[in-house]
């Protein structure tokens, strides 16, 4: 299968323990994570939008703006891919509970916030971006599948693409089904060519799934990977934070991406 | 037109199918279109149904999944299976799987709510009985990827598998993702399409937004007052044109964002016109070359106003346009593929479907509108799909005779 090469210009990251990419770098160098953030700041959103926006949107906007800021690019021009295995679990929990109890009382705002592309909508509105934007998922492989879609857009269209992969913590019955005990979001700004903002060269080679758990991460990263599907991006983020190297991420049940990172 | 005139290599649509309130498979759709007979009926879906009309697919409740796939059972996956089982589609995919290998056939489907109906059912049991029964404790059906995971299993595909969930543009945008994957050599063929089934989330959700009509929806009607929600499944098989030289072509697509509002379209249709212009540009076409446009035409006040004005600005009267949501209702995440299928039928049968529900048209609609069926050769056609979050997509199709 054909491989692809893209260039990473920005990285965003938010979880209660790690609130940006620099925190991951510090953590990998042996620092203890400062663990108590409760809500992503999402400072890019105007205050009234920030009040209205659900948790999934705050998380996605936070990591997206970190990655774009690092790249120095103009957010209004960027195509984007928003991936999330379950979207906003607290909203789904609210919707299904309300529909079971008093369906006529369903909140119209929470309904329009429940679409899987809510984060993409808020992002393009907040940044005045008319470029194509998509919202995707692939269950536990949502990070890898989103990366494949985003890198494919970079190479096919010759344009930079913002990839965001994020999931809220589980809520109610859904927490029993997903087991997501904490929120996690990450973002990558991917470009077709090397430039002054390039952090790393990233080669992607799709290969059949090996069934081998290749994520040889140490604690606490290994535990975080299990706590949220979007944290499947951590092995790649760790390579970007360190000295590069190789890892594999799932892109579907049957497909993996072999990733090679060379720091620039 | 030779392939070299395209900045983009068209793909063959070597098989396609649709299932909606009009029936199962293409023949049922064509028959209803010829007779100008819609498929909406009074809402009988929820436990306490809202007073509105719906586009319901008959018989889903009596159509369980085959034994080997029973673990995926839920309303949406049943609808998807009904859809896959029409028009010899399963056989065509099996042949492509043989030809290219299971790893070389991508699967990209759109859905807005996927199997949320099963999650709603689980919560109803939780609220009523204090616990969710074991048969509803299946993590994979309480996830939006449920549809694609099920179809990958049913079709035994092992290539890239992706769910696109951008509300009402979902199953139009899948064509764009698939085209890129084939162009990049990540796959040799792709199954695209989608399925969305009726559920309380959308019936009560659109009702809360005051976007649902109490009557059968009247797209582009002067007195239109909202949508009718429907359900549908549809699929298409995309391959390089050498594999199916006589098949209709996907010759372009355009995608854009409104950057305006979560649930209201841009007042001047800025995002919509960008998607349309991008589709025409990729296809190497001028607006005057377009024979037919299947409009998004939801029958919401705002969408139809914006879209009618876009038609007036862009197309000559020789381009015919209509919405077919009066036939099927708004099938949300499945609207892209359902209306792509209707557009392809129009092309293959030289039929411009009349805009059902427009008996008293909005005076803002231009001479491009086909209010009744028209017999006419259709070689180039577009299909519009616009969604919440300002997500717009436009697909461009051409007949093999035009592309030759």
Coordinates of C-alpha atoms in Angstrom, one line a residue, chain B:
Chain B
X1 CA -14.8 15.3 -23.2
X2 CA -11.5 13.6 -22.7
X3 CA -10.1 12.7 -19.3
X4 CA -7.2 15.1 -19.8
X5 CA -9.6 18.1 -19.7
X6 CA -10.4 17.2 -16.1
X7 CA -8.1 18.6 -13.4
X8 CA -9.4 15.5 -11.6
X9 CA -9.8 11.9 -12.9
X10 CA -13.5 10.9 -12.7
X11 CA -14.5 7.6 -11.1
X12 CA -17.0 5.1 -12.3
X13 CA -20.0 4.5 -10.1
X14 CA -20.2 0.8 -11.1
X15 CA -23.1 0.0 -8.8
X16 CA -25.6 1.9 -6.6
X17 CA -28.8 1.4 -4.6
X18 CA -31.2 3.2 -2.4
X19 CA -33.9 2.3 0.2
X20 CA -36.3 4.9 1.6
X21 CA -39.9 5.6 2.3
X22 CA -40.4 5.1 -1.5
X23 CA -39.4 1.4 -1.1
X24 CA -36.5 -1.0 -1.4
X25 CA -34.2 -0.6 -4.3
X26 CA -34.0 1.6 -7.4
X27 CA -37.0 0.2 -9.3
X28 CA -39.3 1.3 -6.4
X29 CA -37.8 4.8 -6.4
X30 CA -38.1 5.2 -10.2
X31 CA -41.7 4.0 -10.2
X32 CA -42.7 6.5 -7.5
X33 CA -40.9 9.3 -9.3
X34 CA -42.6 8.5 -12.6
X35 CA -46.0 8.5 -10.9
X36 CA -45.1 11.6 -8.8
X37 CA -46.2 9.7 -5.7
X38 CA -44.5 10.5 -2.4
X39 CA -43.8 8.2 0.5
X40 CA -44.6 10.3 3.6
X41 CA -47.1 9.2 6.2
X42 CA -48.5 10.4 9.5
X43 CA -45.9 9.9 12.3
X44 CA -46.4 6.6 14.0
X45 CA -42.9 6.2 15.3
X46 CA -42.4 7.2 18.9
X47 CA -44.2 6.0 22.0
X48 CA -46.0 9.4 22.1
X49 CA -45.7 10.5 18.4
X50 CA -45.5 14.2 17.6
X51 CA -48.1 15.4 15.2
X52 CA -46.0 15.4 12.0
X53 CA -45.3 13.4 8.9
X54 CA -42.4 11.0 8.4
X55 CA -40.6 9.1 5.7
X56 CA -40.6 5.6 7.3
X57 CA -39.1 2.5 5.7
X58 CA -41.8 -0.2 6.0
X59 CA -40.9 -3.6 7.5
X60 CA -37.6 -2.9 9.3
X61 CA -39.2 -4.4 12.5
X62 CA -39.8 -7.7 10.6
X63 CA -36.4 -7.9 9.1
X64 CA -33.8 -9.1 11.6
X65 CA -30.1 -9.4 10.6
X66 CA -28.8 -12.8 9.4
X67 CA -27.7 -15.0 12.2
X68 CA -24.0 -14.5 11.6
X69 CA -24.4 -10.7 12.0
X70 CA -27.0 -10.8 14.9
X71 CA -24.5 -9.1 17.3
X72 CA -25.0 -5.9 15.3
X73 CA -28.8 -5.9 15.5
X74 CA -30.4 -2.5 15.9
X75 CA -32.8 -0.4 13.8
X76 CA -30.1 1.4 11.9
X77 CA -28.0 -1.7 11.0
X78 CA -31.2 -3.5 9.9
X79 CA -32.0 -0.6 7.6
X80 CA -28.4 -0.7 6.3
X81 CA -28.7 -4.4 5.6
X82 CA -32.0 -4.0 3.8
X83 CA -30.3 -1.3 1.7
X84 CA -27.3 -3.5 1.0
X85 CA -29.5 -6.4 -0.1
X86 CA -31.1 -4.5 -3.0
X87 CA -30.2 -4.2 -6.7
X88 CA -27.5 -7.0 -6.6
X89 CA -25.3 -4.6 -4.6
X90 CA -23.9 -7.4 -2.3
X91 CA -22.9 -9.4 -5.3
X92 CA -21.2 -6.4 -7.0
X93 CA -19.2 -5.7 -3.8
X94 CA -18.2 -9.4 -3.6
X95 CA -16.9 -9.2 -7.1
X96 CA -14.9 -6.1 -6.4
X97 CA -13.5 -7.8 -3.2
X98 CA -12.4 -10.7 -5.4
X99 CA -10.9 -8.5 -8.0
X100 CA -9.0 -6.2 -5.8
X101 CA -8.6 -8.0 -2.5
X102 CA -10.5 -7.2 0.8
X103 CA -7.7 -4.8 1.9
X104 CA -8.0 -2.7 -1.3
X105 CA -11.6 -1.8 -1.0
X106 CA -12.2 1.2 1.3
X107 CA -15.5 1.6 3.2
X108 CA -16.6 5.2 3.9
X109 CA -20.2 5.8 5.1
X110 CA -22.0 8.8 6.4
X111 CA -24.5 8.8 9.2
X112 CA -25.8 11.5 11.5
X113 CA -27.3 9.4 14.4
X114 CA -26.1 5.9 13.5
X115 CA -27.5 3.4 16.1
X116 CA -28.5 6.1 18.7
X117 CA -32.0 4.5 18.6
X118 CA -30.5 1.5 20.5
X119 CA -29.0 3.9 23.1
X120 CA -32.3 5.6 23.5
X121 CA -33.9 2.2 24.0
X122 CA -31.3 1.3 26.6
X123 CA -31.9 4.5 28.5
X124 CA -35.7 4.0 28.4
X125 CA -35.2 0.6 30.0
X126 CA -32.8 2.2 32.5
X127 CA -35.3 4.8 33.5
X128 CA -38.2 2.4 33.6
X129 CA -36.6 -0.7 35.2
X130 CA -33.5 0.7 36.9
X131 CA -31.2 -1.4 34.7
X132 CA -30.2 -1.9 31.0
X133 CA -30.9 -5.5 29.8
X134 CA -27.9 -7.5 28.8
X135 CA -28.9 -7.6 25.1
X136 CA -28.5 -3.9 25.0
X137 CA -25.2 -3.8 26.8
X138 CA -23.2 -4.0 23.5
X139 CA -20.5 -1.2 23.6
X140 CA -20.0 -1.3 19.8
X141 CA -23.7 -0.3 19.0
X142 CA -23.5 2.6 21.4
X143 CA -21.0 4.4 19.2
X144 CA -21.4 6.4 16.0
X145 CA -19.1 4.0 14.2
X146 CA -21.6 1.2 14.6
X147 CA -22.8 1.4 11.0
X148 CA -19.4 1.2 9.4
X149 CA -18.2 -1.5 11.8
X150 CA -21.3 -3.6 10.9
X151 CA -21.1 -3.0 7.2
X152 CA -17.3 -3.9 7.2
X153 CA -18.2 -7.2 8.9
X154 CA -21.2 -7.8 6.6
X155 CA -19.2 -7.1 3.4
X156 CA -16.0 -8.7 4.7
X157 CA -13.9 -5.6 3.8
X158 CA -10.5 -5.1 5.4
X159 CA -9.3 -1.8 3.9
X160 CA -9.6 1.8 5.3
X161 CA -13.0 2.1 7.1
X162 CA -14.3 5.5 8.1
X163 CA -17.5 7.1 9.4
X164 CA -18.2 10.6 8.3
X165 CA -20.7 12.4 10.6
X166 CA -21.3 16.0 9.5
X167 CA -25.0 16.0 10.0
X168 CA -26.9 16.4 6.7
X169 CA -23.9 16.5 4.4
X170 CA -22.4 13.2 5.8
X171 CA -23.2 10.8 3.0
X172 CA -22.3 13.3 0.3
X173 CA -18.8 14.0 1.8
X174 CA -18.0 10.3 1.7
X175 CA -17.6 10.6 -2.1
X176 CA -14.8 13.1 -1.6
X177 CA -12.9 11.0 1.0
X178 CA -13.2 8.0 -1.2
X179 CA -12.0 9.8 -4.3
X180 CA -8.9 11.0 -2.4
X181 CA -8.1 7.5 -1.1
X182 CA -8.3 6.0 -4.6
X183 CA -6.3 8.9 -6.1
X184 CA -3.6 8.3 -3.5
X185 CA -3.5 4.6 -4.1
X186 CA -4.7 3.8 -0.6
X187 CA -7.5 1.7 -2.2
X188 CA -8.6 0.5 -5.7
X189 CA -12.3 0.8 -5.0
X190 CA -14.6 2.2 -2.4
X191 CA -18.0 1.4 -1.0
X192 CA -19.6 4.7 -0.1
X193 CA -23.0 5.7 1.1
X194 CA -24.7 5.8 4.5
X195 CA -27.8 5.1 6.6
X196 CA -29.8 7.1 9.1
X197 CA -32.9 5.7 10.7
X198 CA -35.8 7.3 12.6
X199 CA -35.1 8.0 16.3
X200 CA -36.5 10.2 19.1
X201 CA -33.3 12.3 19.1
X202 CA -34.0 13.8 15.7
X203 CA -37.9 13.8 15.9
X204 CA -37.9 15.6 19.2
X205 CA -34.7 17.5 18.5
X206 CA -35.9 19.2 15.3
X207 CA -39.2 19.7 16.9
X208 CA -37.5 21.6 19.7
X209 CA -35.9 23.8 17.1
X210 CA -39.3 24.4 15.6
X211 CA -38.2 23.1 12.2
X212 CA -40.8 20.3 11.8
X213 CA -43.9 20.8 9.7
X214 CA -47.2 19.4 10.8
X215 CA -48.0 18.6 7.2
X216 CA -46.1 16.7 4.6
X217 CA -43.1 19.0 3.8
X218 CA -43.5 21.4 0.9
X219 CA -40.0 22.2 -0.4
X220 CA -39.9 25.6 -2.1
X221 CA -43.6 26.1 -1.5
X222 CA -44.8 29.6 -0.7
X223 CA -46.5 28.3 2.6
X224 CA -43.7 25.9 3.5
X225 CA -43.3 25.6 7.3
X226 CA -40.7 23.0 8.0
X227 CA -39.2 19.6 7.3
X228 CA -40.5 16.1 7.4
X229 CA -38.0 13.7 8.8
X230 CA -37.3 10.5 7.0
X231 CA -35.0 7.5 7.0
X232 CA -32.9 5.9 4.3
X233 CA -29.9 3.7 3.4
X234 CA -28.0 4.0 0.2
X235 CA -24.7 2.7 -1.2
X236 CA -22.5 3.1 -4.2
X237 CA -19.4 1.3 -5.5
X238 CA -16.6 3.6 -6.9
X239 CA -13.9 2.3 -9.1
X240 CA -11.5 3.7 -11.7
X241 CA -13.3 4.3 -15.0
X242 CA -11.4 1.5 -16.9
X243 CA -13.2 -1.0 -14.6
X244 CA -16.7 0.1 -15.8
X245 CA -16.4 2.3 -18.9
X246 CA -20.2 2.5 -19.4
X247 CA -21.1 3.5 -15.8
X248 CA -22.0 7.0 -14.8
X249 CA -19.1 9.1 -13.3
X250 CA -18.4 11.0 -10.2
X251 CA -16.7 13.9 -11.9
X252 CA -16.3 16.5 -9.1
X253 CA -17.1 17.5 -5.6
X254 CA -16.9 20.6 -3.5
X255 CA -16.9 21.0 0.3
X256 CA -17.0 24.2 2.4
X257 CA -17.9 25.7 5.7
X258 CA -20.5 28.5 6.3
X259 CA -18.6 29.9 9.4
X260 CA -22.0 31.4 10.3
X261 CA -24.3 29.5 12.7
X262 CA -24.7 26.0 14.1
X263 CA -28.3 25.5 12.9
X264 CA -29.0 28.3 10.4
X265 CA -27.6 28.6 6.9
X266 CA -25.5 31.6 5.8
X267 CA -28.0 34.3 4.7
X268 CA -26.4 34.7 1.3
X269 CA -25.5 31.1 0.9
X270 CA -21.8 31.9 0.9
X271 CA -20.7 28.4 1.9
X272 CA -23.2 26.7 -0.4
X273 CA -22.0 28.7 -3.4
X274 CA -18.4 27.9 -2.6
X275 CA -19.1 24.2 -2.5
X276 CA -20.9 24.4 -5.8
X277 CA -18.2 26.5 -7.5
X278 CA -15.5 24.0 -6.2
X279 CA -17.5 21.0 -7.6
X280 CA -17.9 22.7 -11.0
X281 CA -14.2 23.6 -11.0
X282 CA -13.0 20.1 -10.2
X283 CA -15.3 18.8 -12.9
X284 CA -14.1 21.3 -15.4
X285 CA -17.7 22.5 -16.0
X286 CA -19.6 25.8 -16.5
X287 CA -23.0 26.2 -14.8
X288 CA -24.7 26.3 -18.3
X289 CA -23.5 22.7 -18.9
X290 CA -25.5 21.4 -15.9
X291 CA -28.7 19.7 -17.0
X292 CA -30.1 19.0 -13.5
X293 CA -29.5 20.0 -9.9
X294 CA -31.0 17.9 -7.1
X295 CA -31.4 20.6 -4.4
X296 CA -31.0 20.2 -0.7
X297 CA -34.5 21.8 -0.5
X298 CA -35.5 20.7 3.0
X299 CA -38.7 22.9 3.2
X300 CA -37.3 24.9 6.1
X301 CA -38.0 28.6 5.5
X302 CA -34.4 29.6 5.5
X303 CA -32.7 26.8 3.6
X304 CA -35.1 27.1 0.6
X305 CA -34.9 30.8 0.5
X306 CA -31.1 30.8 0.4
X307 CA -30.9 27.9 -2.1
X308 CA -33.6 29.4 -4.5
X309 CA -31.6 32.6 -4.6
X310 CA -28.4 30.7 -5.3
X311 CA -30.1 28.9 -8.2
X312 CA -31.3 32.2 -9.7
X313 CA -27.8 33.7 -9.4
X314 CA -25.9 30.8 -10.9
X315 CA -27.9 28.9 -13.5
X316 CA -29.6 29.6 -16.8
X317 CA -33.3 28.5 -17.3
X318 CA -32.0 25.5 -19.3
X319 CA -30.7 24.0 -16.1
X320 CA -33.5 22.2 -14.3
X321 CA -33.7 22.0 -10.6
X322 CA -35.9 20.3 -7.9
X323 CA -35.9 19.0 -4.4
X324 CA -37.0 15.4 -3.9
X325 CA -37.5 15.6 -0.1
X326 CA -41.3 15.9 -0.7
X327 CA -41.0 12.2 -1.7
X328 CA -38.8 10.8 1.0
X329 CA -38.6 13.4 3.8
X330 CA -35.3 14.8 4.9
X331 CA -33.2 11.6 5.6
X332 CA -30.5 13.7 7.3
X333 CA -27.2 11.8 7.3
X334 CA -28.5 9.6 4.5
X335 CA -29.7 12.5 2.3
X336 CA -26.4 12.8 0.4
X337 CA -26.4 9.2 -0.9
X338 CA -30.2 8.9 -1.3
X339 CA -30.3 12.1 -3.5
X340 CA -27.1 11.0 -5.3
X341 CA -28.9 7.8 -6.2
X342 CA -32.0 9.8 -7.4
X343 CA -29.7 12.0 -9.4
X344 CA -28.1 9.0 -11.1
X345 CA -31.6 7.6 -11.8
X346 CA -32.5 10.8 -13.4
X347 CA -29.4 10.6 -15.6
X348 CA -30.0 7.0 -16.6
X349 CA -33.7 7.4 -17.3
X350 CA -33.8 10.9 -18.8
X351 CA -36.2 12.0 -16.1
X352 CA -36.2 15.3 -14.3
X353 CA -38.1 14.6 -11.1
X354 CA -40.7 17.2 -10.4
X355 CA -40.4 19.2 -7.1
X356 CA -43.1 17.4 -5.1
X357 CA -44.9 19.7 -2.6
X358 CA -44.4 22.9 -4.7
X359 CA -48.0 23.2 -6.0
X360 CA -48.0 26.8 -4.8
X361 CA -44.4 27.7 -5.4
X362 CA -42.5 30.4 -3.5
X363 CA -42.5 33.4 -6.0
X364 CA -38.7 33.7 -5.4
X365 CA -38.1 30.5 -7.3
X366 CA -36.8 31.1 -10.8
X367 CA -37.7 29.5 -14.2
X368 CA -35.1 26.7 -13.5
X369 CA -37.5 24.9 -11.2
X370 CA -39.1 21.7 -12.5
X371 CA -42.4 21.6 -10.7
X372 CA -43.6 18.6 -12.6
X373 CA -41.7 15.7 -14.2
X374 CA -39.9 16.5 -17.4
X375 CA -38.5 14.1 -20.0
X376 CA -35.1 15.2 -21.0
X377 CA -31.6 13.9 -21.6
X378 CA -29.5 14.4 -18.5
X379 CA -25.8 14.2 -19.0
X380 CA -24.4 16.4 -16.2
X381 CA -26.0 16.7 -12.8
X382 CA -25.3 18.1 -9.4
X383 CA -26.6 17.1 -5.9
X384 CA -26.5 19.6 -3.0
X385 CA -26.2 18.6 0.6
X386 CA -26.0 21.2 3.4
X387 CA -25.8 20.4 7.2
X388 CA -25.8 21.8 10.7
X389 CA -22.5 23.3 11.7
X390 CA -22.4 25.0 8.3
X391 CA -21.1 21.8 6.6
X392 CA -21.7 22.0 2.8
X393 CA -21.1 19.5 0.0
X394 CA -21.9 19.4 -3.7
X395 CA -21.4 16.4 -5.9
X396 CA -21.0 16.5 -9.7
X397 CA -22.0 13.5 -11.9
X398 CA -21.7 12.9 -15.6
X399 CA -23.1 10.2 -17.9
X400 CA -20.6 7.9 -19.6
X401 CA -21.9 9.2 -23.0
X402 CA -20.9 12.8 -21.9
X403 CA -17.5 11.7 -20.6
X404 CA -16.7 9.7 -23.7

